[in-house]
CSV table of C-alpha atoms and ligand atoms in Angstrom, one decimal:
chain,number,residue,atom,x,y,z
A,21,MET,CA,-56.5,57.7,-17.4
A,22,GLU,CA,-54.9,59.7,-14.6
A,23,ILE,CA,-52.2,57.2,-13.8
A,24,TYR,CA,-50.5,58.0,-17.1
A,25,ASP,CA,-50.6,61.8,-16.6
A,26,HIS,CA,-47.3,63.2,-17.9
A,27,PRO,CA,-46.4,66.0,-20.4
A,28,THR,CA,-45.2,63.4,-22.9
A,29,PHE,CA,-48.4,61.3,-22.6
A,30,ARG,CA,-50.5,64.4,-22.9
A,31,MET,CA,-48.5,65.2,-26.1
A,32,ALA,CA,-49.1,61.7,-27.6
A,33,CYS,CA,-52.8,62.0,-26.7
A,34,HIS,CA,-53.1,65.4,-28.3
A,35,GLN,CA,-51.5,64.1,-31.5
A,36,PHE,CA,-54.0,61.2,-31.4
A,37,ASP,CA,-56.9,63.5,-30.9
A,38,LEU,CA,-55.9,65.6,-33.9
A,39,VAL,CA,-55.7,62.5,-36.1
A,40,ALA,CA,-59.0,61.1,-34.7
A,41,ASP,CA,-60.7,64.5,-35.5
A,42,TYR,CA,-59.2,64.7,-39.0
A,43,TRP,CA,-60.1,61.1,-40.0
A,44,GLN,CA,-63.4,61.3,-38.1
A,45,ILE,CA,-62.9,58.3,-35.9
A,46,PRO,CA,-66.2,57.7,-34.1
A,47,ASP,CA,-66.2,58.7,-30.4
A,48,ASN,CA,-66.9,55.2,-29.2
A,49,GLU,CA,-63.7,53.9,-30.8
A,50,ARG,CA,-61.4,56.6,-29.6
A,51,ALA,CA,-60.7,55.6,-25.9
A,52,ARG,CA,-60.2,52.0,-27.0
A,53,LEU,CA,-57.6,53.0,-29.5
A,54,LYS,CA,-55.9,55.6,-27.3
A,55,PHE,CA,-55.4,54.2,-23.8
A,56,PRO,CA,-52.9,51.4,-23.0
A,57,LYS,CA,-54.2,47.9,-22.7
A,58,ARG,CA,-52.2,47.2,-19.6
A,59,SER,CA,-49.2,48.3,-17.6
A,60,MET,CA,-47.0,47.1,-14.8
A,61,THR,CA,-44.9,49.0,-12.3
A,62,VAL,CA,-42.3,47.1,-10.2
A,63,ALA,CA,-40.0,47.8,-7.3
A,64,LEU,CA,-36.5,46.6,-8.0
A,65,PRO,CA,-34.3,46.1,-4.9
A,66,ILE,CA,-30.7,45.4,-5.7
A,67,HIS,CA,-27.4,45.1,-3.8
A,68,MET,CA,-25.1,48.0,-4.7
A,69,ASP,CA,-21.3,47.4,-5.0
A,70,ASP,CA,-20.8,49.4,-1.7
A,71,GLY,CA,-22.9,46.9,0.3
A,72,SER,CA,-26.1,49.0,0.5
A,73,THR,CA,-29.4,48.0,-1.0
A,74,LYS,CA,-31.2,50.4,-3.3
A,75,VAL,CA,-34.8,50.2,-4.7
A,76,PHE,CA,-35.3,51.3,-8.3
A,77,THR,CA,-38.7,51.7,-10.0
A,78,GLY,CA,-39.4,49.9,-13.3
A,79,HIS,CA,-42.3,50.1,-15.7
A,80,ARG,CA,-43.7,48.2,-18.8
A,81,VAL,CA,-46.7,49.4,-20.8
A,82,GLN,CA,-48.4,47.3,-23.5
A,83,HIS,CA,-50.5,49.6,-25.6
A,84,HIS,CA,-52.6,47.3,-27.7
A,85,LEU,CA,-52.7,43.6,-28.5
A,86,THR,CA,-54.9,43.8,-31.6
A,87,LEU,CA,-52.3,43.0,-34.4
A,88,GLY,CA,-50.1,40.6,-32.6
A,89,PRO,CA,-47.6,40.5,-29.6
A,90,THR,CA,-46.4,43.9,-28.3
A,91,LYS,CA,-42.9,45.2,-29.2
A,92,GLY,CA,-40.9,48.0,-27.8
A,93,GLY,CA,-37.7,49.2,-26.2
A,94,LEU,CA,-36.4,49.4,-22.7
A,95,ARG,CA,-35.1,52.7,-21.5
A,96,TYR,CA,-32.7,53.4,-18.6
A,97,HIS,CA,-32.8,57.2,-17.8
A,98,PRO,CA,-33.3,59.2,-14.6
A,99,ASP,CA,-36.5,60.8,-15.9
A,100,VAL,CA,-38.3,57.5,-16.8
A,101,ALA,CA,-41.9,57.8,-15.6
A,102,LEU,CA,-45.0,55.6,-16.2
A,103,GLY,CA,-46.7,58.4,-18.4
A,104,GLU,CA,-43.6,58.8,-20.5
A,105,VAL,CA,-43.4,55.0,-21.1
A,106,ALA,CA,-47.1,55.0,-22.0
A,107,ALA,CA,-46.6,57.7,-24.6
A,108,LEU,CA,-43.6,55.8,-26.1
A,109,ALA,CA,-45.8,52.6,-26.2
A,110,MET,CA,-48.5,54.5,-28.0
A,111,TRP,CA,-46.1,55.8,-30.6
A,112,MET,CA,-44.7,52.3,-31.0
A,113,SER,CA,-48.2,51.1,-31.9
A,114,TRP,CA,-48.6,53.6,-34.7
A,115,LYS,CA,-45.0,53.0,-35.9
A,116,CYS,CA,-45.5,49.2,-36.1
A,117,ALA,CA,-48.8,49.6,-37.9
A,118,LEU,CA,-47.5,52.1,-40.4
A,119,ALA,CA,-44.6,49.7,-41.3
A,120,GLY,CA,-47.1,46.8,-41.6
A,121,LEU,CA,-45.5,44.8,-38.7
A,122,PRO,CA,-47.7,42.2,-36.9
A,123,TYR,CA,-47.2,44.0,-33.5
A,124,GLY,CA,-48.8,46.2,-31.0
A,125,GLY,CA,-46.7,48.8,-29.3
A,126,ALA,CA,-45.0,48.6,-25.9
A,127,LYS,CA,-42.3,50.3,-24.0
A,128,GLY,CA,-40.5,49.8,-20.7
A,129,GLY,CA,-38.1,51.7,-18.5
A,130,ILE,CA,-36.2,51.9,-15.3
A,131,ALA,CA,-35.7,55.3,-13.6
A,132,CYS,CA,-31.9,55.2,-13.1
A,133,ASN,CA,-28.7,56.8,-14.3
A,134,PRO,CA,-26.9,54.0,-16.2
A,135,SER,CA,-23.7,56.0,-16.4
A,136,LYS,CA,-23.5,56.1,-12.5
A,137,LEU,CA,-24.0,52.3,-12.2
A,138,SER,CA,-21.2,49.7,-12.4
A,139,MET,CA,-21.6,46.8,-14.9
A,140,THR,CA,-22.4,44.5,-12.0
A,141,GLU,CA,-25.1,46.8,-10.7
A,142,LEU,CA,-26.5,47.2,-14.2
A,143,GLU,CA,-26.5,43.4,-14.5
A,144,ARG,CA,-28.3,42.9,-11.2
A,145,LEU,CA,-30.9,45.6,-12.0
A,146,THR,CA,-31.6,44.2,-15.5
A,147,ARG,CA,-31.9,40.6,-14.2
A,148,ARG,CA,-34.2,41.7,-11.4
A,149,TYR,CA,-36.4,43.7,-13.8
A,150,THR,CA,-36.7,40.8,-16.2
A,151,GLN,CA,-37.6,38.4,-13.3
A,152,GLU,CA,-40.3,40.8,-12.1
A,153,MET,CA,-41.7,41.0,-15.7
A,154,ILE,CA,-41.9,37.3,-16.3
A,155,PRO,CA,-45.6,37.0,-15.8
A,156,PHE,CA,-46.1,39.9,-18.3
A,157,ILE,CA,-43.8,39.0,-21.2
A,158,GLY,CA,-43.1,36.2,-23.6
A,159,GLU,CA,-41.9,35.7,-27.2
A,160,LYS,CA,-45.5,35.6,-28.4
A,161,VAL,CA,-46.7,38.1,-25.8
A,162,ASP,CA,-44.3,41.1,-25.4
A,163,VAL,CA,-40.8,41.4,-26.8
A,164,MET,CA,-38.3,44.0,-25.6
A,165,ALA,CA,-35.4,45.8,-27.4
A,166,PRO,CA,-32.7,48.4,-26.6
A,167,ASP,CA,-33.6,52.1,-26.2
A,168,MET,CA,-31.8,55.0,-24.5
A,169,GLY,CA,-29.3,53.8,-22.0
A,170,THR,CA,-29.6,50.1,-22.8
A,171,ASN,CA,-27.7,48.0,-25.4
A,172,GLU,CA,-26.9,44.5,-26.7
A,173,GLN,CA,-25.5,43.5,-23.3
A,174,THR,CA,-28.7,44.5,-21.5
A,175,MET,CA,-30.6,42.3,-24.0
A,176,ALA,CA,-28.3,39.4,-23.5
A,177,TRP,CA,-28.8,39.5,-19.6
A,178,MET,CA,-32.6,39.7,-20.2
A,179,MET,CA,-32.5,36.7,-22.5
A,180,ASP,CA,-30.4,34.7,-20.1
A,181,THR,CA,-32.6,35.5,-17.1
A,182,TYR,CA,-35.8,34.5,-19.0
A,183,SER,CA,-34.2,31.4,-20.4
A,184,VAL,CA,-33.0,30.3,-16.9
A,185,HIS,CA,-36.6,30.6,-15.8
A,186,THR,CA,-38.0,28.5,-18.7
A,187,GLY,CA,-35.2,25.9,-18.6
A,188,TYR,CA,-34.3,26.3,-22.3
A,189,THR,CA,-32.9,29.2,-24.5
A,190,VAL,CA,-35.6,31.6,-25.7
A,191,PRO,CA,-33.8,34.0,-28.1
A,192,GLY,CA,-37.1,35.5,-29.3
A,193,ILE,CA,-37.8,37.1,-25.9
A,194,VAL,CA,-35.8,40.1,-26.8
A,195,THR,CA,-34.3,41.7,-30.0
A,196,GLY,CA,-31.2,43.8,-30.3
A,197,LYS,CA,-29.2,40.9,-28.8
A,198,PRO,CA,-25.5,40.3,-29.7
A,199,VAL,CA,-25.3,38.4,-33.1
A,200,SER,CA,-23.6,35.5,-31.4
A,201,MET,CA,-26.7,35.0,-29.1
A,202,GLY,CA,-29.3,34.9,-31.9
A,203,GLY,CA,-29.2,38.6,-32.7
A,204,SER,CA,-29.7,39.8,-36.3
A,205,LEU,CA,-26.9,41.2,-38.5
A,206,GLY,CA,-27.5,44.9,-39.0
A,207,ARG,CA,-29.9,45.4,-36.0
A,208,ARG,CA,-27.5,47.6,-34.0
A,209,GLU,CA,-27.1,50.0,-37.0
A,210,SER,CA,-30.7,49.6,-38.3
A,211,THR,CA,-32.3,52.7,-36.8
A,212,GLY,CA,-29.5,55.1,-37.8
A,213,ARG,CA,-29.1,53.6,-41.2
A,214,GLY,CA,-32.9,53.8,-41.7
A,215,VAL,CA,-32.7,57.5,-40.7
A,216,GLY,CA,-29.9,58.0,-43.3
A,217,TYR,CA,-31.9,56.2,-46.0
A,218,LEU,CA,-35.0,58.4,-45.4
A,219,ILE,CA,-33.0,61.6,-45.2
A,220,ASN,CA,-31.5,60.7,-48.6
A,221,ARG,CA,-35.1,60.1,-50.0
A,222,ALA,CA,-36.2,63.5,-48.5
A,223,MET,CA,-33.2,65.3,-50.1
A,224,ASP,CA,-34.2,63.7,-53.4
A,225,THR,CA,-37.8,64.8,-52.9
A,226,ILE,CA,-37.0,68.5,-52.2
A,227,GLY,CA,-34.0,68.7,-54.5
A,228,LEU,CA,-31.0,69.0,-52.1
A,229,THR,CA,-27.6,67.7,-53.1
A,230,PRO,CA,-25.8,65.7,-50.4
A,231,GLY,CA,-22.4,67.1,-51.3
A,232,GLN,CA,-23.7,70.6,-50.7
A,233,SER,CA,-25.6,69.8,-47.5
A,234,ARG,CA,-24.7,70.2,-43.8
A,235,ALA,CA,-26.1,68.1,-41.0
A,236,VAL,CA,-26.5,68.7,-37.2
A,237,VAL,CA,-27.2,65.7,-35.0
A,238,GLN,CA,-28.4,66.1,-31.4
A,239,GLY,CA,-27.5,62.9,-29.4
A,240,PHE,CA,-24.5,61.0,-30.5
A,241,GLY,CA,-25.6,57.6,-29.1
A,242,ASN,CA,-26.5,54.5,-31.0
A,243,VAL,CA,-29.1,56.1,-33.4
A,244,GLY,CA,-27.4,59.6,-33.8
A,245,SER,CA,-23.9,58.3,-34.4
A,246,VAL,CA,-24.9,55.7,-37.0
A,247,ALA,CA,-27.2,58.3,-38.7
A,248,ALA,CA,-24.2,60.8,-38.8
A,249,PHE,CA,-21.9,58.2,-40.3
A,250,SER,CA,-24.6,57.3,-42.9
A,251,LEU,CA,-25.0,60.9,-43.9
A,252,ALA,CA,-21.2,61.4,-44.1
A,253,LYS,CA,-21.1,58.3,-46.4
A,254,PHE,CA,-23.6,60.0,-48.8
A,255,GLY,CA,-21.3,63.1,-48.8
A,256,VAL,CA,-23.2,65.2,-46.3
A,257,LYS,CA,-20.9,67.4,-44.0
A,258,VAL,CA,-21.7,66.8,-40.4
A,259,VAL,CA,-21.1,70.3,-38.7
A,260,GLY,CA,-22.7,69.8,-35.3
A,261,VAL,CA,-23.2,67.0,-32.9
A,262,SER,CA,-24.0,66.7,-29.2
A,263,ASP,CA,-24.6,64.4,-26.2
A,264,VAL,CA,-25.8,64.9,-22.7
A,265,SER,CA,-22.6,66.8,-21.9
A,266,GLY,CA,-23.2,69.5,-24.6
A,267,GLY,CA,-22.6,70.2,-28.2
A,268,LEU,CA,-19.7,70.6,-30.7
A,269,TYR,CA,-19.6,72.8,-33.9
A,270,ASN,CA,-17.1,72.9,-36.7
A,271,ALA,CA,-18.2,74.7,-39.9
A,272,ASN,CA,-15.7,72.7,-41.9
A,273,GLY,CA,-17.2,69.4,-40.8
A,274,ILE,CA,-16.4,67.2,-37.8
A,275,ASP,CA,-14.1,64.2,-38.3
A,276,LEU,CA,-16.5,61.5,-37.1
A,277,LEU,CA,-13.9,58.7,-36.9
A,278,LYS,CA,-11.7,60.9,-34.6
A,279,LEU,CA,-14.8,61.8,-32.5
A,280,ASP,CA,-15.8,58.2,-32.2
A,281,LYS,CA,-12.4,57.3,-30.9
A,282,HIS,CA,-12.5,60.1,-28.4
A,283,ILE,CA,-16.0,58.9,-27.2
A,284,ALA,CA,-14.7,55.3,-26.9
A,285,GLU,CA,-11.9,56.6,-24.6
A,286,HIS,CA,-13.8,59.2,-22.6
A,287,ARG,CA,-17.4,57.9,-22.7
A,288,SER,CA,-18.4,61.5,-23.7
A,289,LEU,CA,-17.7,64.0,-26.5
A,290,ALA,CA,-16.7,66.7,-23.9
A,291,GLY,CA,-13.0,67.6,-24.4
A,292,PHE,CA,-12.9,66.9,-28.1
A,293,THR,CA,-10.6,69.7,-29.3
A,294,GLU,CA,-11.3,69.7,-33.1
A,295,ALA,CA,-14.6,71.5,-32.8
A,296,GLU,CA,-16.0,74.4,-30.8
A,297,PRO,CA,-18.1,73.6,-27.6
A,298,ILE,CA,-21.6,74.9,-27.8
A,299,SER,CA,-24.8,74.3,-25.8
A,300,ASN,CA,-27.5,71.8,-26.9
A,301,ALA,CA,-30.0,74.6,-27.1
A,302,TYR,CA,-27.8,76.5,-29.6
A,303,LEU,CA,-27.0,73.4,-31.5
A,304,LEU,CA,-30.7,73.0,-32.6
A,305,GLU,CA,-30.6,76.5,-34.1
A,306,LEU,CA,-27.5,76.1,-36.1
A,307,PRO,CA,-27.7,76.9,-39.8
A,308,CYS,CA,-27.8,73.5,-41.7
A,309,GLU,CA,-29.8,71.6,-44.3
A,310,ILE,CA,-30.5,68.6,-42.1
A,311,LEU,CA,-31.4,68.6,-38.4
A,312,VAL,CA,-31.5,65.3,-36.7
A,313,PRO,CA,-32.8,65.3,-33.1
A,314,ALA,CA,-31.7,61.8,-31.9
A,315,ALA,CA,-31.8,62.1,-28.1
A,316,MET,CA,-34.9,63.0,-26.0
A,317,GLU,CA,-38.6,63.9,-26.4
A,318,ARG,CA,-39.8,67.6,-26.5
A,319,GLN,CA,-36.6,69.3,-27.9
A,320,ILE,CA,-38.3,71.4,-30.6
A,321,THR,CA,-40.8,73.5,-28.8
A,322,GLU,CA,-42.8,76.7,-29.3
A,323,THR,CA,-39.7,78.5,-28.0
A,324,ASN,CA,-37.2,77.4,-30.7
A,325,ALA,CA,-39.4,76.1,-33.6
A,326,ALA,CA,-39.4,79.5,-35.3
A,327,ASN,CA,-35.5,79.6,-35.0
A,328,ILE,CA,-34.5,76.3,-36.5
A,329,LYS,CA,-32.8,76.8,-39.8
A,330,CYS,CA,-32.9,73.4,-41.5
A,331,ARG,CA,-34.6,72.2,-44.7
A,332,ILE,CA,-35.1,68.7,-43.4
A,333,LEU,CA,-36.1,67.9,-39.8
A,334,ALA,CA,-35.4,64.1,-39.4
A,335,GLU,CA,-36.9,63.0,-36.1
A,336,ALA,CA,-34.6,60.1,-35.2
A,337,ALA,CA,-35.7,60.4,-31.5
A,338,ASN,CA,-39.2,59.6,-30.4
A,339,GLY,CA,-41.4,62.6,-29.9
A,340,PRO,CA,-38.7,65.3,-30.3
A,341,THR,CA,-41.3,67.9,-31.5
A,342,THR,CA,-44.2,69.2,-29.4
A,343,PRO,CA,-47.6,69.8,-30.8
A,344,GLU,CA,-47.1,73.6,-30.2
A,345,ALA,CA,-43.9,73.5,-32.3
A,346,ASP,CA,-45.9,71.6,-35.0
A,347,VAL,CA,-48.2,74.5,-35.3
A,348,ILE,CA,-45.2,76.7,-36.0
A,349,LEU,CA,-43.6,74.2,-38.4
A,350,ASP,CA,-46.9,73.9,-40.3
A,351,GLN,CA,-46.4,77.6,-41.2
A,352,ARG,CA,-42.9,76.9,-42.5
A,353,PRO,CA,-43.4,74.9,-45.7
A,354,GLU,CA,-39.7,75.1,-46.5
A,355,ILE,CA,-39.0,72.5,-43.8
A,356,PHE,CA,-39.7,68.9,-44.7
A,357,VAL,CA,-40.4,66.9,-41.6
A,358,ILE,CA,-39.7,63.1,-41.5
A,359,PRO,CA,-41.9,62.3,-38.5
A,360,ASP,CA,-40.5,60.1,-35.8
A,361,ILE,CA,-42.8,57.0,-36.3
A,362,LEU,CA,-41.5,56.9,-39.9
A,363,CYS,CA,-37.9,58.2,-39.4
A,364,ASN,CA,-36.8,55.8,-36.7
A,365,ALA,CA,-38.9,52.8,-37.8
A,366,GLY,CA,-35.7,51.0,-39.1
A,367,GLY,CA,-35.0,49.8,-35.6
A,368,VAL,CA,-38.3,48.0,-35.0
A,369,ILE,CA,-38.4,46.7,-38.6
A,370,VAL,CA,-35.0,44.9,-38.1
A,371,SER,CA,-36.1,43.8,-34.6
A,372,TYR,CA,-39.1,42.2,-36.4
A,373,PHE,CA,-36.6,40.4,-38.8
A,374,GLU,CA,-34.5,39.3,-35.8
A,375,TRP,CA,-37.7,37.9,-34.1
A,376,VAL,CA,-38.7,36.0,-37.3
A,377,GLN,CA,-35.1,34.6,-37.6
A,378,ASP,CA,-35.1,33.5,-33.9
A,379,LEU,CA,-38.5,31.8,-34.2
A,380,GLN,CA,-37.3,29.9,-37.3
A,381,SER,CA,-33.7,29.4,-36.1
A,382,PHE,CA,-32.7,30.4,-39.6
A,383,PHE,CA,-30.5,33.4,-40.1
A,384,TRP,CA,-30.1,35.9,-42.9
A,385,THR,CA,-27.1,37.7,-44.4
A,386,GLU,CA,-26.7,41.4,-43.6
A,387,THR,CA,-27.4,42.2,-47.3
A,388,GLU,CA,-30.7,40.3,-47.0
A,389,VAL,CA,-31.6,42.2,-43.8
A,390,MET,CA,-30.7,45.6,-45.3
A,391,ASP,CA,-32.5,45.0,-48.6
A,392,LYS,CA,-35.7,44.0,-46.8
A,393,LEU,CA,-35.3,47.0,-44.4
A,394,PHE,CA,-35.0,49.5,-47.2
A,395,ARG,CA,-37.9,48.0,-49.1
A,396,ILE,CA,-40.2,48.4,-46.2
A,397,LEU,CA,-39.0,52.0,-45.4
A,398,GLU,CA,-39.4,52.9,-49.1
A,399,GLY,CA,-43.0,51.7,-49.1
A,400,ALA,CA,-43.8,53.6,-45.8
A,401,PHE,CA,-42.1,56.8,-47.1
A,402,VAL,CA,-44.0,56.8,-50.4
A,403,GLN,CA,-47.3,56.0,-48.6
A,404,VAL,CA,-46.8,58.9,-46.1
A,405,LEU,CA,-45.7,61.3,-48.8
A,406,ASN,CA,-48.6,60.5,-51.1
A,407,LEU,CA,-51.1,60.7,-48.3
A,408,SER,CA,-49.7,64.0,-47.2
A,409,ARG,CA,-49.8,65.5,-50.7
A,410,LYS,CA,-53.3,64.1,-51.5
A,411,GLN,CA,-54.9,65.2,-48.2
A,412,LYS,CA,-52.8,68.4,-47.9
A,413,VAL,CA,-51.8,67.5,-44.4
A,414,SER,CA,-48.5,67.5,-42.7
A,415,MET,CA,-46.2,64.5,-43.0
A,416,ARG,CA,-46.8,63.8,-39.2
A,417,MET,CA,-50.6,63.7,-39.7
A,418,ALA,CA,-50.2,61.4,-42.7
A,419,ALA,CA,-47.9,59.0,-40.8
A,420,LEU,CA,-50.0,58.9,-37.7
A,421,GLY,CA,-53.1,58.6,-39.8
A,422,GLY,CA,-51.7,55.6,-41.6
A,423,GLY,CA,-50.7,53.9,-38.3
A,424,VAL,CA,-53.9,54.7,-36.3
A,425,LYS,CA,-56.2,53.7,-39.1
A,426,ARG,CA,-54.6,50.2,-39.4
A,427,VAL,CA,-55.1,49.6,-35.7
A,428,GLN,CA,-58.6,50.9,-36.0
A,429,ASP,CA,-59.3,48.5,-38.9
A,430,GLY,CA,-57.9,45.6,-36.9
A,431,LYS,CA,-60.1,46.4,-33.9
A,432,ARG,CA,-63.2,46.7,-36.1
A,433,ILE,CA,-62.5,43.4,-37.9
A,434,ARG,CA,-61.7,41.4,-34.7
A,435,GLY,CA,-64.8,42.9,-32.9
A,436,LEU,CA,-65.2,43.6,-29.2
A,437,PHE,CA,-65.4,40.7,-26.8
A,438,PRO,CA,-67.8,39.7,-25.3
B,22,NAD,P1,-28.4,56.1,-26.6
B,22,NAD,O1,-28.5,56.0,-25.2
B,22,NAD,O2,-27.5,55.2,-27.4
B,22,NAD,O3,-28.0,57.6,-27.0
B,22,NAD,C1,-28.6,58.7,-26.6
B,22,NAD,C2,-27.7,59.9,-26.8
B,22,NAD,O4,-28.4,61.1,-26.4
B,22,NAD,C3,-26.5,59.9,-25.9
B,22,NAD,O5,-25.4,60.4,-26.7
B,22,NAD,C4,-26.8,60.9,-24.8
B,22,NAD,O6,-25.7,61.4,-24.2
B,22,NAD,C5,-27.6,61.9,-25.5
B,22,NAD,N1,-28.5,62.6,-24.7
B,22,NAD,C6,-29.3,62.3,-23.6
B,22,NAD,N2,-29.9,63.3,-23.1
B,22,NAD,C7,-29.6,64.4,-23.9
B,22,NAD,C8,-30.0,65.7,-23.9
B,22,NAD,N3,-30.9,66.2,-23.0
B,22,NAD,N4,-29.5,66.5,-24.9
B,22,NAD,C9,-28.6,66.0,-25.8
B,22,NAD,N5,-28.3,64.8,-25.9
B,22,NAD,C10,-28.7,64.0,-24.9
B,22,NAD,O7,-29.9,56.0,-27.2
B,22,NAD,P2,-30.4,55.7,-28.6
B,22,NAD,O8,-30.8,54.2,-28.6
B,22,NAD,O9,-29.5,56.3,-29.6
B,22,NAD,O10,-31.8,56.4,-28.6
B,22,NAD,C11,-31.9,57.8,-29.0
B,22,NAD,C12,-33.3,58.2,-29.4
B,22,NAD,O11,-33.8,57.3,-30.5
B,22,NAD,C13,-34.4,57.9,-28.3
B,22,NAD,O12,-35.4,58.9,-28.4
B,22,NAD,C14,-35.0,56.6,-28.6
B,22,NAD,O13,-36.3,56.4,-28.1
B,22,NAD,C15,-35.0,56.6,-30.1
B,22,NAD,N6,-35.0,55.3,-30.8
B,22,NAD,C16,-34.0,54.4,-30.6
B,22,NAD,C17,-34.0,53.2,-31.3
B,22,NAD,C18,-32.9,52.2,-31.1
B,22,NAD,O14,-32.9,51.2,-31.9
B,22,NAD,N7,-32.0,52.3,-30.3
B,22,NAD,C19,-35.1,52.9,-32.1
B,22,NAD,C20,-36.1,53.9,-32.3
B,22,NAD,C21,-36.0,55.1,-31.7
C-alpha cells in the first residue's frame, strides 16, 4: 500500500511481519490484518488572525473494524503524515486488542505547529477538521481522543461541532473531554499513571527498589509529566527530563513541582535554573534505572541503543524504539522493556471507561476508574510477561503477539464477506 509509505509505517509493518512469522500466521490472512481498512485526507482552509487564509492537511486512518468501533488519538504536529498516522492506527489496534477492549485502532492528525497558532486559530482548525470528518466518524463508528499537541479543550470543540451537526449533545463522539462535559475522572492522568503502575510492577519483577532508583523522562507533556510525578510518588528520583526545547539534568533529583510551575509560566522547560541544560540525544544516554521516552517515535535507534544505561525501558510514547534498536536490545537482557502497546495503554483503557459512562449517562468515581484501570493493566502485564517467559521471546513480541492474535481470531470467527 504505497499511499502509506513512511519510515514509521514501514517500522510498524516490519514489527507485524516478525510477529506473523513467529506465530505462523497464514499468508492469506496477513495483508487483511496489516493494512488499514480505510483512510481519509482532508484540506482544511481557515482564516488566520492576520486576515490571511491558510490551508492545512488533516488525516484520519481506521485500521480495522473487526472488534468494534475504532478508537484513537488526534495529533497536532508539523511532521504529521498519512503513513505515520497509519502506523499509529495499527499500533492502536494491537493495543486495544491486548487490553481486551471492544475496539479497532484508529489515529488522526493535522500537520501544523500548535505552539505557533493562537487559541482562535486552533479552534477554527479543530472545528473545520471535525466538520470534514463527520461522514467518517460517530460514537459507534470512530471515537477520537487527545494525543501530542491536543488536549481536553480540543476534544470539547470537537464534541461541540459534532453535536451542533446532529442537533443534540453527543458526548461519546470523543474521549479525553473536560470532566464537566462528560469526561471521565482520571482520564487526563490515566496514561502517565498507567506508565507509573507498570514501571512499579517491572521494578518488582527485576528486583529494583524505588528509593534507590533514578528515572529519566524524555518529553514532559501530558504523559511524561504525569509519569514523572507518579514515579516520584513511589520514591524514585527523577534526574533528567526534556521537552522539544532540550533536556535538563540534576543528579540530586529535579524538583518537579517547581519545574511544573516554571512550565506553566513559560510554556517550556527552557530557562529552568535548578538543573543543567543538556541535549535530548544525551538525555537518552544518561545513567539511570528507568528510562521513559514519552515524546516521539523512533528515538531509540541503532545509533544509541547500545549506549542507553537503564534497567527498565518504559515506552510511554508510541513507537519510540526502532526494529534495528530492538535487535541490539535483544542482546542486552539486563534491560527490561515495557513495550509501548502495553506501557501507554492506560490512556485508551480510561478512554473506553469514559465512552461507556457517556453511553450510559452514568458516571463513576475516580477510585472506581483507577481500580478498574489497574486491574486491566495488571492482567495485561502478567499475560505479556508469562508469554514472553514461556515462549522465550521479547516483551515486545509477546505484547504484539497477544494483540495481533486476538484480531486474527476475531476476523476468523466473523468470516469474510461475501
Ligand atoms: P504532549 O503534546 O502533551 O507532550 C509531548 C511532549 O514531548 C512535550 O513536552 C513536547 O515538548 C515534547 N517533545 C516533542 N517533540 C520532542 C522531541 N523531538 N524531543 C523531546 N521532546 C519532544 O503529548 P502526550 O499526549 O504527552 O503524548 C506523548 C506521547 O505519548 C506520544 O507518543 C503519544 O502518541 C503517546 N501517547 C499519548 C497518550 C495520551 O493519552 N495523551 C496515550 C497513549 C500514548
